[in-house]
Coordinates of C-alpha atoms in Angstrom, one line a residue:
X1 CA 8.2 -3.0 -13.4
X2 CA 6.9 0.8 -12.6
X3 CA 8.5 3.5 -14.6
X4 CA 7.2 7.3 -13.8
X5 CA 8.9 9.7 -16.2
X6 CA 8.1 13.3 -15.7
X7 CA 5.1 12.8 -14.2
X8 CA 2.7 15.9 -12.7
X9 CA -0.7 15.7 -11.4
X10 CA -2.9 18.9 -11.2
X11 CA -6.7 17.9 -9.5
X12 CA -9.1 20.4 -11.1
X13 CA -9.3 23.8 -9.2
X14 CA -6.4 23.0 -6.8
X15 CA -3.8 25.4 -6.9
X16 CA -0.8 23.1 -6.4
X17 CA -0.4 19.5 -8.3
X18 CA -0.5 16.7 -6.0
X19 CA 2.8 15.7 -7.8
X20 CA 5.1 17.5 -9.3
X21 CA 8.1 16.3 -11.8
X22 CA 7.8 12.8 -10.4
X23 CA 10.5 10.4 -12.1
X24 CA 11.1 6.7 -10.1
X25 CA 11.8 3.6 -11.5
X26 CA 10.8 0.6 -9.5
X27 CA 12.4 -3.2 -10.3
X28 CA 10.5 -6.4 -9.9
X29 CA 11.2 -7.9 -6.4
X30 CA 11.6 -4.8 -4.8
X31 CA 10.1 -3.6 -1.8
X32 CA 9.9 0.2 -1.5
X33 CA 8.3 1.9 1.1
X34 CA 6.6 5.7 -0.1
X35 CA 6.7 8.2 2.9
X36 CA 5.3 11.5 3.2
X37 CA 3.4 14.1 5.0
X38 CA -0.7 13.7 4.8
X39 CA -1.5 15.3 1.4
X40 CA 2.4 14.8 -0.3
X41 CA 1.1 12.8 -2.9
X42 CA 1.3 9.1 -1.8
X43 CA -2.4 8.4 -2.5
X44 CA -2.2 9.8 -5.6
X45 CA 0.9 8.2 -6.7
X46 CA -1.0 4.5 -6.3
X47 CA -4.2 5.9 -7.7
X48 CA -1.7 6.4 -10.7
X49 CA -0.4 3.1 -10.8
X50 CA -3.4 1.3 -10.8
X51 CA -5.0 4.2 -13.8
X52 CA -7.5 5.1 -11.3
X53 CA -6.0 8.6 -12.5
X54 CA -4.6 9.9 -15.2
X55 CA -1.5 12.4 -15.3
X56 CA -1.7 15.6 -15.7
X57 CA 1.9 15.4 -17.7
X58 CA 5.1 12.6 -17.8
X59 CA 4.2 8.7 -18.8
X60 CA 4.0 5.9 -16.5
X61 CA 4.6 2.1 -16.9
X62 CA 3.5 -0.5 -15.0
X63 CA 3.9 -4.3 -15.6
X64 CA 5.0 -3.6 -19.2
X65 CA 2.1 -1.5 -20.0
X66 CA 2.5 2.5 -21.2
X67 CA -0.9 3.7 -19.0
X68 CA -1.1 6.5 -21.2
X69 CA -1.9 4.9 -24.2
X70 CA -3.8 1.9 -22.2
X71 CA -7.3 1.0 -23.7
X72 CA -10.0 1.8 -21.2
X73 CA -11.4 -2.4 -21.7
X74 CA -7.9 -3.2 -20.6
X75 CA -7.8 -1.4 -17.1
X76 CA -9.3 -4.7 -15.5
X77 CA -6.5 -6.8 -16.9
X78 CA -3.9 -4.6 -15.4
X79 CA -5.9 -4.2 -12.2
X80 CA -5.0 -8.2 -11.4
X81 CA -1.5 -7.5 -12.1
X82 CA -1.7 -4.9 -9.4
X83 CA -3.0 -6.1 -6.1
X84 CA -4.4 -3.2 -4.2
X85 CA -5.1 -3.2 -0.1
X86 CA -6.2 -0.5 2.0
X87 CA -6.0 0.7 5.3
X88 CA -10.2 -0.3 6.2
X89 CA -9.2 -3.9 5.0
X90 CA -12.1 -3.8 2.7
X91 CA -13.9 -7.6 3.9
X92 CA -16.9 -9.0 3.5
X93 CA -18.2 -9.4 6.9
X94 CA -21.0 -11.8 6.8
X95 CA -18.4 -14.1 4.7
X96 CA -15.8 -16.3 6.4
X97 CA -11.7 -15.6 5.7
X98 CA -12.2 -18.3 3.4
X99 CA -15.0 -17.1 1.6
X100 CA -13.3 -13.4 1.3
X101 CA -10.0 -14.9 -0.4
X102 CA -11.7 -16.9 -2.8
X103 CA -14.3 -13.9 -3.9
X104 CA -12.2 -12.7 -6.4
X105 CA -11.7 -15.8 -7.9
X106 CA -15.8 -16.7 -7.7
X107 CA -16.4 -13.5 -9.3
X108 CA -13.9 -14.0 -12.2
X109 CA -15.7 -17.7 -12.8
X110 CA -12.8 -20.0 -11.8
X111 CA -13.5 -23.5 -10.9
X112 CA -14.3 -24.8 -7.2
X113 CA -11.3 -27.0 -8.0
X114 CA -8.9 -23.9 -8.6
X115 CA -10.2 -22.7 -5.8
X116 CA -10.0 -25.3 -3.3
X117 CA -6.4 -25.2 -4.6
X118 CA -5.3 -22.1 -4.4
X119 CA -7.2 -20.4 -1.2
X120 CA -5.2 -22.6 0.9
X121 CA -2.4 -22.0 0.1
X122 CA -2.9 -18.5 0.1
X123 CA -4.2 -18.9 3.8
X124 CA -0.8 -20.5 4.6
X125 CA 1.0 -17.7 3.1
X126 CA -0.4 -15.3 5.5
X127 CA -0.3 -16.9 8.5
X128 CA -4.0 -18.1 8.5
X129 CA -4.5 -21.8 7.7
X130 CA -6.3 -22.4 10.6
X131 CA -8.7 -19.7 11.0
X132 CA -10.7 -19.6 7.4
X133 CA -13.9 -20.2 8.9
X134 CA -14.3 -17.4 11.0
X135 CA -15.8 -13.9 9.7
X136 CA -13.6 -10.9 10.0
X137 CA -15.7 -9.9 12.9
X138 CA -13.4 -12.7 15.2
X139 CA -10.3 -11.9 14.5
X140 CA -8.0 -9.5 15.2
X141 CA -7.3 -5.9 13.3
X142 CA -3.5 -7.5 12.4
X143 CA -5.0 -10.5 11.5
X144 CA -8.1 -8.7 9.4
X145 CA -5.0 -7.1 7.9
X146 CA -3.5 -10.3 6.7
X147 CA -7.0 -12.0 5.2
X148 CA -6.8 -8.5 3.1
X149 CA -3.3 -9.4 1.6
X150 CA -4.5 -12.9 1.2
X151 CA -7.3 -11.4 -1.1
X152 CA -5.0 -9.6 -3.0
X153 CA -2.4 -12.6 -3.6
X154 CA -5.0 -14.8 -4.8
X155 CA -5.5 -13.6 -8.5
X156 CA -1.1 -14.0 -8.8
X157 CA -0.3 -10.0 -8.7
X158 CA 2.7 -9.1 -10.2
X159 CA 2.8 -6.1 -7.9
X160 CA 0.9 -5.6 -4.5
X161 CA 0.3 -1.6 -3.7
X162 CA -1.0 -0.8 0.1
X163 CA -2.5 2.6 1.9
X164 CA -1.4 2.8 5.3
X165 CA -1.7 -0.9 5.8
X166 CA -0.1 -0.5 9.5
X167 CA -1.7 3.0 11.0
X168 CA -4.9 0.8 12.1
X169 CA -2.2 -1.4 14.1
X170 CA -0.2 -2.1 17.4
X171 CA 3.4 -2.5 16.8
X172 CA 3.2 -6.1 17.2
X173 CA 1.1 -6.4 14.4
X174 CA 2.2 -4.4 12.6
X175 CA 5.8 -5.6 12.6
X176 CA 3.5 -9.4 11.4
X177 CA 2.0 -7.5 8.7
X178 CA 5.5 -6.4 7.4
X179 CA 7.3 -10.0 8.2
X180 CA 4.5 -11.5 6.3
X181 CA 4.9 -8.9 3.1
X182 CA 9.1 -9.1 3.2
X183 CA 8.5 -12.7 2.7
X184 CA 6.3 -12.1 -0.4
X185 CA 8.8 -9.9 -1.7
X186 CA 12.0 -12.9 -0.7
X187 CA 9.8 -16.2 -1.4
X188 CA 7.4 -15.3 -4.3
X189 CA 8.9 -12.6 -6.1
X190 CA 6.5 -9.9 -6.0
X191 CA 7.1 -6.2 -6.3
X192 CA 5.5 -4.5 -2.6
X193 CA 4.9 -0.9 -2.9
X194 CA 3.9 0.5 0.9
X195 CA 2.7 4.5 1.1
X196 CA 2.8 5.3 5.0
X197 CA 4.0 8.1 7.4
X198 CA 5.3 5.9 9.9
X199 CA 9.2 5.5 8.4
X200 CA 9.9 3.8 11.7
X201 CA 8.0 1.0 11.6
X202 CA 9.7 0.3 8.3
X203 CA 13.0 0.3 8.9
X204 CA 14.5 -3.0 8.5
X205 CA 11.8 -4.7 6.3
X206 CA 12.1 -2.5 2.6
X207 CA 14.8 -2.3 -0.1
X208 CA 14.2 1.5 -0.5
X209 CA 12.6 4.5 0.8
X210 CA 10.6 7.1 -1.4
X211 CA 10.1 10.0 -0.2
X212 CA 7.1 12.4 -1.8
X213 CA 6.1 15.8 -2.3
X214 CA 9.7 17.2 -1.3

């Protein structure tokens, strides 16, 4: 599903790469959780996967695709393979949850019937069928949390890649947000990549543990 072979990355004028010699392999299905100190790599790694970078050196695959060698008018196409969520959630705030799941799928001119199908169920996969009309603004950070995923899951990602999806959060939530991704991993076969620093709050929920820039 993700192959890095040899894989360096050197920012321009930076002394040190921000990877060095990387080579994982991750399956389909798996959920693997990337830990390291702030500035190990970890951002870097997932701006790599979804070719918002290129590497300096090495090859990477994702989803069956050699990046190196990816045309630039096909980036898009892999970018719904590879749902992304960050750490700020990233909503629209004068939209409902509704509204911010189905965005995606407004913007890439699917039918209000597809739609009406599919946001619902999405909704019910995160734990939010019966809060879709309220904005962002009235619900909770765990919760905003969740309506981010939701967005993500919408388009059908092979693989789902989050930054620091659980420093924003209590422990409580926290501990939803990873119940709520294990099950995507168990029930939908998806491959869940996780970049943190907070190994503990892990523990339990992912297949493997990564650690970068050692």
């Amino acid at each position: 599903m993700i192959r890095f072979e040899n894989v360096s990355k050197i920012y321009p004028g930076q002394e040190h790469p921000a990877l060095d010699n990387v080579n994982l392999e991750i399956e389909k299905g798996e959920f693997v959780f990337l830990v390291g100190l702030s500035g190990s790599g970890k951002s870097t790694f997932l701006r790599l996967v979804l070719r918002e970078e290129r590497p300096t050196t090495g090859t990477i695959h994702v989803a069956g695709k050699d990046l190196n060698t990816l045309p630039n008018h096909k980036v898009p196409e892999l970018r719904r393979q590879v749902g992304t969520v960050f750490q700020d959630f990233r909503l629209l705030p004068n939209k409902t949850i509704t509204e911010n799941v189905a965005f995606a799928l407004h913007v890439l001119g699917h039918s209000q019937k597809e739609i009406n199908r599919e946001v619902p169920e999405v909704l019910e996969l995160v734990g939010l069928e019966d809060k879709g009309d309220r904005k962002p603004s009235e619900i909770s950070g765990g919760e905003q949390q969740r309506v981010a995923i939701g967005a993500a899951m919408v388009l059908q990602p092979k693989i789902l890649v989050l930054d620091e999806p659980t420093s924003a959060l209590d422990p409580v939530a926290a501990e939803e947000v990873l119940a709520i991704l294990q099950r995507l991993v168990h029930d939908v076969g998806i491959t869940v990549i996780i970049a943190e620093h907070r190994l503990e709050r892990v523990i339990g929920y992912v297949d493997r543990v990564v650690e970068i820039g050692v």
